[in-house]
Tab-separated table of C-alpha atoms in Angstrom:
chain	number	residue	atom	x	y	z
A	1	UNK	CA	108.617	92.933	100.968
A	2	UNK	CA	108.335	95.277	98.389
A	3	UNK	CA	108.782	98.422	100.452
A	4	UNK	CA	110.068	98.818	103.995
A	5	UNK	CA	106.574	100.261	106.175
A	6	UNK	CA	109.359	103.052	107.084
A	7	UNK	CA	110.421	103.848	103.776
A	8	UNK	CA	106.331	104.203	103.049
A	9	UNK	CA	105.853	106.447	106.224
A	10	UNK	CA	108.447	108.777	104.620
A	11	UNK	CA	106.600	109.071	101.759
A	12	UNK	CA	103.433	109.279	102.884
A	13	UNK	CA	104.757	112.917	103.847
A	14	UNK	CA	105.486	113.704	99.912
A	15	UNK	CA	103.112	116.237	98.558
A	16	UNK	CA	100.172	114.624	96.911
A	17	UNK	CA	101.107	115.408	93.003
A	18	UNK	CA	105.133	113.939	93.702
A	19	UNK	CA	103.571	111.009	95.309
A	20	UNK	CA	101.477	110.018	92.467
A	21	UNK	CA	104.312	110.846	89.939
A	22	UNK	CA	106.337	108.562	91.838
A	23	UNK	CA	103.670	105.465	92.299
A	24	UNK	CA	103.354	106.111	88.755
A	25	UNK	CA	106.709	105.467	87.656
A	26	UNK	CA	107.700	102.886	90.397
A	27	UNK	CA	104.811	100.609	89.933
A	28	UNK	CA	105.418	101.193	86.054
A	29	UNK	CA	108.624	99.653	86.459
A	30	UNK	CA	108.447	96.876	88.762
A	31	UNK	CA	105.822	95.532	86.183
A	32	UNK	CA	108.064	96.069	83.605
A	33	UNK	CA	110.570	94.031	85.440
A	34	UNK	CA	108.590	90.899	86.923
A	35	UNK	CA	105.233	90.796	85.139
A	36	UNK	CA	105.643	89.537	81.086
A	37	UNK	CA	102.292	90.440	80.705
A	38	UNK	CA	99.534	88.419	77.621
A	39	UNK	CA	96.935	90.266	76.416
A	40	UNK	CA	94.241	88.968	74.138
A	41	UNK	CA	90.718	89.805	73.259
A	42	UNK	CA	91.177	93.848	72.495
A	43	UNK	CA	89.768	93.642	69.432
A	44	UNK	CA	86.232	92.091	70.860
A	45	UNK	CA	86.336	96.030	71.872
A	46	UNK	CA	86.447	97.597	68.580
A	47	UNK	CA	83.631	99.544	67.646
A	48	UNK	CA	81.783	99.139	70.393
A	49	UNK	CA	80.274	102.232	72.339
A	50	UNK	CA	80.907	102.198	76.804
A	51	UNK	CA	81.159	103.210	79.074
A	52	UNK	CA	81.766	99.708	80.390
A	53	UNK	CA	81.843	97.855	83.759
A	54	UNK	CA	84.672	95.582	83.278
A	55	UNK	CA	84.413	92.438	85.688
A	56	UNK	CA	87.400	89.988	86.397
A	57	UNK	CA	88.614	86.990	88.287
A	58	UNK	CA	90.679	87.906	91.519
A	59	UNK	CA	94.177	86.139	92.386
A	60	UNK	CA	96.371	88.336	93.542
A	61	UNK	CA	96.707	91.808	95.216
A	62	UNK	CA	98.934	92.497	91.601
A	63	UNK	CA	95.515	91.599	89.388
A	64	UNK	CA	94.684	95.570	89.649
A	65	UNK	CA	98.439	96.960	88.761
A	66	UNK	CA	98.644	94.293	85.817
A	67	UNK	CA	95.384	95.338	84.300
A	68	UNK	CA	95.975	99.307	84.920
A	69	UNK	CA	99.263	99.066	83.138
A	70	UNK	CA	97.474	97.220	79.979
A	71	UNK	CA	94.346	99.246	80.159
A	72	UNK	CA	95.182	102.242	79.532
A	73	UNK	CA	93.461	102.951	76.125
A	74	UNK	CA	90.110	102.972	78.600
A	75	UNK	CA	91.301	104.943	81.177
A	76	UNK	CA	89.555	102.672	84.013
A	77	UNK	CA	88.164	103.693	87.112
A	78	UNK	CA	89.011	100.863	89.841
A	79	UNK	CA	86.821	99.820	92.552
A	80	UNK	CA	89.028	99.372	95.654
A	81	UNK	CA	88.649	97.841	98.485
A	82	UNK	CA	89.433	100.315	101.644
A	83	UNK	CA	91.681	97.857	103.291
A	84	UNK	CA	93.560	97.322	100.471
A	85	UNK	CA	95.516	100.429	101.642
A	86	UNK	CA	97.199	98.869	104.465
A	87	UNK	CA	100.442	97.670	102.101
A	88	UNK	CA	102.775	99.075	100.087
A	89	UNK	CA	102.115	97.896	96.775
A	90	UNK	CA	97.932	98.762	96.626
A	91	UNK	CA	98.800	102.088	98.685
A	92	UNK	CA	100.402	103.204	95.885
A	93	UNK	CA	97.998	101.959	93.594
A	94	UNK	CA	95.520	103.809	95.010
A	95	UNK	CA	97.565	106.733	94.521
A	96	UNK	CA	98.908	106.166	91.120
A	97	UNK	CA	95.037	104.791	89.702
A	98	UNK	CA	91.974	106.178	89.446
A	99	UNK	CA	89.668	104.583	92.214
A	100	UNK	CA	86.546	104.450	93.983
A	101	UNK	CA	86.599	102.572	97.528
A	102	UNK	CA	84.509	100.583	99.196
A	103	UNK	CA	84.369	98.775	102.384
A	104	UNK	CA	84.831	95.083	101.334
A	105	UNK	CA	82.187	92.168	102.841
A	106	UNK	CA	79.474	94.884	103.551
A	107	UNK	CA	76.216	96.800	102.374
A	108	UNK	CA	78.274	99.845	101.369
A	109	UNK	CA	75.718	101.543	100.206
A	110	UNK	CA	77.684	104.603	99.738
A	111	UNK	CA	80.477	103.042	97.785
A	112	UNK	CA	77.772	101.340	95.267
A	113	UNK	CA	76.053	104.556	94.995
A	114	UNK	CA	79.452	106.029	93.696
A	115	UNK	CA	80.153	103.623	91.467
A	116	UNK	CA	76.668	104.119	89.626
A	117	UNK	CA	77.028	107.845	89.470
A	118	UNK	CA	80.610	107.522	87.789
A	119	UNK	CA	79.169	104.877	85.185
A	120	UNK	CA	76.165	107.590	84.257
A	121	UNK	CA	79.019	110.081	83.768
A	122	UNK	CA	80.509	107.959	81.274
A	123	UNK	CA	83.331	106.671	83.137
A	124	UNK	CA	84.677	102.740	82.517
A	125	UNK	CA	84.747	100.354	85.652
A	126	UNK	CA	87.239	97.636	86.528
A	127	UNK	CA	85.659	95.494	89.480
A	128	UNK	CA	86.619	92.269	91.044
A	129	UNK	CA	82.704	90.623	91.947
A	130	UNK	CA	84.466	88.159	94.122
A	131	UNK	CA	85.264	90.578	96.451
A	132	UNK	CA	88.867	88.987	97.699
A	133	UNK	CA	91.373	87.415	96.026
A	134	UNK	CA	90.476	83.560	96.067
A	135	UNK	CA	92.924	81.167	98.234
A	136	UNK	CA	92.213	78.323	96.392
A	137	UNK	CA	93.767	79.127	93.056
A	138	UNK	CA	90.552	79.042	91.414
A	139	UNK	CA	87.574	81.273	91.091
A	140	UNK	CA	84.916	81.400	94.332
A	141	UNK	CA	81.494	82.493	94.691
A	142	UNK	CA	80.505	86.107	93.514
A	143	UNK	CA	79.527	88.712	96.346
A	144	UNK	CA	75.800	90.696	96.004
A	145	UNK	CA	76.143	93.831	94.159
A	146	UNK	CA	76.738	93.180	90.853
A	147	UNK	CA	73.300	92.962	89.643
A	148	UNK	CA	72.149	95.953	91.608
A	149	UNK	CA	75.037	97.969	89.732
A	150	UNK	CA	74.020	96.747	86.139
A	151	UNK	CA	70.357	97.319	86.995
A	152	UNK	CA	70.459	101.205	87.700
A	153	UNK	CA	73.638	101.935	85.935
A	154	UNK	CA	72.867	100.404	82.347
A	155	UNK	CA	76.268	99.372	82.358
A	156	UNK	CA	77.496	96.875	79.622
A	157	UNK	CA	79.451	94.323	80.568
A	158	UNK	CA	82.788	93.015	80.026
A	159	UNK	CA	84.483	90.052	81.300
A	160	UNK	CA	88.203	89.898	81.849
A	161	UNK	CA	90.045	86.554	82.262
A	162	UNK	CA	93.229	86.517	84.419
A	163	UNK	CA	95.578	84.008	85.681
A	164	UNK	CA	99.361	83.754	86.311
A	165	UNK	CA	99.353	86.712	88.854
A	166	UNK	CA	99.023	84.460	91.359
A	167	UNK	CA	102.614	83.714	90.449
A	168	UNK	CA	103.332	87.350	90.325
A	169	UNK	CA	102.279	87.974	93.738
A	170	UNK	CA	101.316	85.156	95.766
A	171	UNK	CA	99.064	85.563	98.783
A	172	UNK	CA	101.129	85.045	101.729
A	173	UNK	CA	100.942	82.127	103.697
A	174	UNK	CA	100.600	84.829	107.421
A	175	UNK	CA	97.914	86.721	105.363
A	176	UNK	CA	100.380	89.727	105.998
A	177	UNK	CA	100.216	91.827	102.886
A	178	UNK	CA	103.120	93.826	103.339
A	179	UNK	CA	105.471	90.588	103.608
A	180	UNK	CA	104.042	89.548	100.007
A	181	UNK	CA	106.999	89.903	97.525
A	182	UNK	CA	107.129	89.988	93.975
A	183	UNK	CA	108.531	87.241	91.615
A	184	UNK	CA	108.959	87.168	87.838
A	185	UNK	CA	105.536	85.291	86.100
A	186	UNK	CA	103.879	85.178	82.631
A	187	UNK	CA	100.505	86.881	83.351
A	188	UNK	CA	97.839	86.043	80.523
A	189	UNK	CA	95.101	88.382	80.356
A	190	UNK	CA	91.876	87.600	78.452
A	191	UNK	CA	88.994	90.383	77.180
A	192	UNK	CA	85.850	88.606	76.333
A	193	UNK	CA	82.897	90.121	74.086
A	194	UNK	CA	80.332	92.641	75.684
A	195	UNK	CA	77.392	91.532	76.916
A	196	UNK	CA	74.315	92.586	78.989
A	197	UNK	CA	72.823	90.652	82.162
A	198	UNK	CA	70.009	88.264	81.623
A	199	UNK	CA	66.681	89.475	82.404
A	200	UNK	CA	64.386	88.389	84.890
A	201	UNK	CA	61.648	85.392	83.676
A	202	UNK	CA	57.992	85.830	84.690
A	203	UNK	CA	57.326	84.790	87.991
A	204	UNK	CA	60.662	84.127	89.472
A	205	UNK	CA	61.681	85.014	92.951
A	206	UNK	CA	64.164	88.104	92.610
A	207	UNK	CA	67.034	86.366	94.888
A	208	UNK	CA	66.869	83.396	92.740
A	209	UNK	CA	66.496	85.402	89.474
A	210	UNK	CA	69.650	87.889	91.074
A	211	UNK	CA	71.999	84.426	92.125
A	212	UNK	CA	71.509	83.060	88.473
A	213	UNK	CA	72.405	86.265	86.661
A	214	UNK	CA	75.160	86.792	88.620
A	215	UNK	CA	76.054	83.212	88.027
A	216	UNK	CA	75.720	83.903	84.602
A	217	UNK	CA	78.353	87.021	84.760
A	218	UNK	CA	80.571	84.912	86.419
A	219	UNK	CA	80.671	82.287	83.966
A	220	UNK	CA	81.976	84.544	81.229
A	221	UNK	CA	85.056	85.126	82.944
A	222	UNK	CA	85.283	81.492	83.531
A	223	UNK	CA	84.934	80.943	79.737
A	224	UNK	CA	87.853	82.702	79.216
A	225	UNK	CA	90.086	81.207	81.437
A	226	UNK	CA	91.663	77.408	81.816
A	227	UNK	CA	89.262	74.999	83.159
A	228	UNK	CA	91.788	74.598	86.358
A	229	UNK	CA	91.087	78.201	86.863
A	230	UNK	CA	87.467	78.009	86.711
A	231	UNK	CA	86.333	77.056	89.994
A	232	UNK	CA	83.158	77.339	91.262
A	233	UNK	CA	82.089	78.093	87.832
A	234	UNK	CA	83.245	75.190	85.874
């Protein structure tokens, strides 16, 4: 448990600008303490124009933290998914990093919508197109929305690679979030090259055309990430 549900009601009553400060500087240092964070690829970023709709692999409920605290440079808006504010640790996440929600597993129409309109403003976007963190280890099956986010934002695409958090944080056995707990891990994160969705062929059914871009997507994060880690998209 990283912090007692009592000890996060009591804060939950801190004024809005001391609770960030603090979520700031606590998640700032348990990453400093447990996470000996890898980071490769930055300079496949050089000289290239965003904004950019970053797109990663999803292990743990840490993958978020770990890339805000190396991402910096970008200043990242991350999508969120609303029930990831039950426990302490993506509480303050939410508080401490700039985030859009949305409801995970649905049509939130409203939460794409928002996450088009910040792209147009120029803002950078970390997402997670699985959806949930995968319980196998390995990388599962993208959810719809990606494509319909690239298509009317004119986002560019980056992948991100990560693995080891699942070390960092594992998923708890209960599926009770707040009795995850924190463990020292190497986490090795991976930027891959730009890149913009394929287009649509001549004649091909749009939910076939939509499946195989996404597919497409996914496979440049798996690229960038050992083949154990692949999954789905070996």
């Amino acid at each position: 448990m990283i912090i007692s549900p009592k000890i996060l009601k009591l804060l939950e009553l801190l004024p809005t600008s001391v609770l960030r400060i603090f979520a700031v500087k606590f998640l700032s240092g348990i990453m400093d303490k447990y996470a000996d964070i890898s980071i490769s690829g930055m300079e496949n970023l050089d000289g290239e124009e965003g904004p950019f709709l970053f797109i990663g692999n999803h292990l743990s409920n840490s993958d978020g933290i770990v890339l805000w605290k190396v991402m910096k440079k970008w200043d990242p808006t991350f999508v969120a998914g609303v029930k990831l504010q039950k426990d302490a640790l993506t509480y303050l996440g939410t508080i401490a990093v700039k985030n859009t929600p949305i409801v995970p597993n649905t049509a939130d129409k409203a939460g794409i919508s928002n996450i088009i309109k910040l792209i147009k403003s120029g803002e950078n976007i970390v997402m997670f197109p699985e959806g949930t963190r995968s319980r196998v280890g390995a990388m599962i099956k993208a959810r719809k929305g990606l494509n319909l986010i690239v298509k009317l934002s004119k986002a560019r695409l980056v992948p991100i690679g990560i693995y080891g958090s699942e070390k960092l944080l594992p998923i708890g056995k209960d599926a009770d979030m707040n009795r995850e707990t924190l463990h020292k891990a190497k986490v090795y994160i991976k930027i891959g090259k730009p890149f913009e969705m394929v287009k649509r062929n001549a004649g091909e059914d749009r939910k076939e055309y939509e499946e195989r871009a996404t597919d497409e997507a996914m496979r440049k994060i798996a690229e960038l990430l050992p083949e154990e880690y692949r999954g789905v998209y070996k």
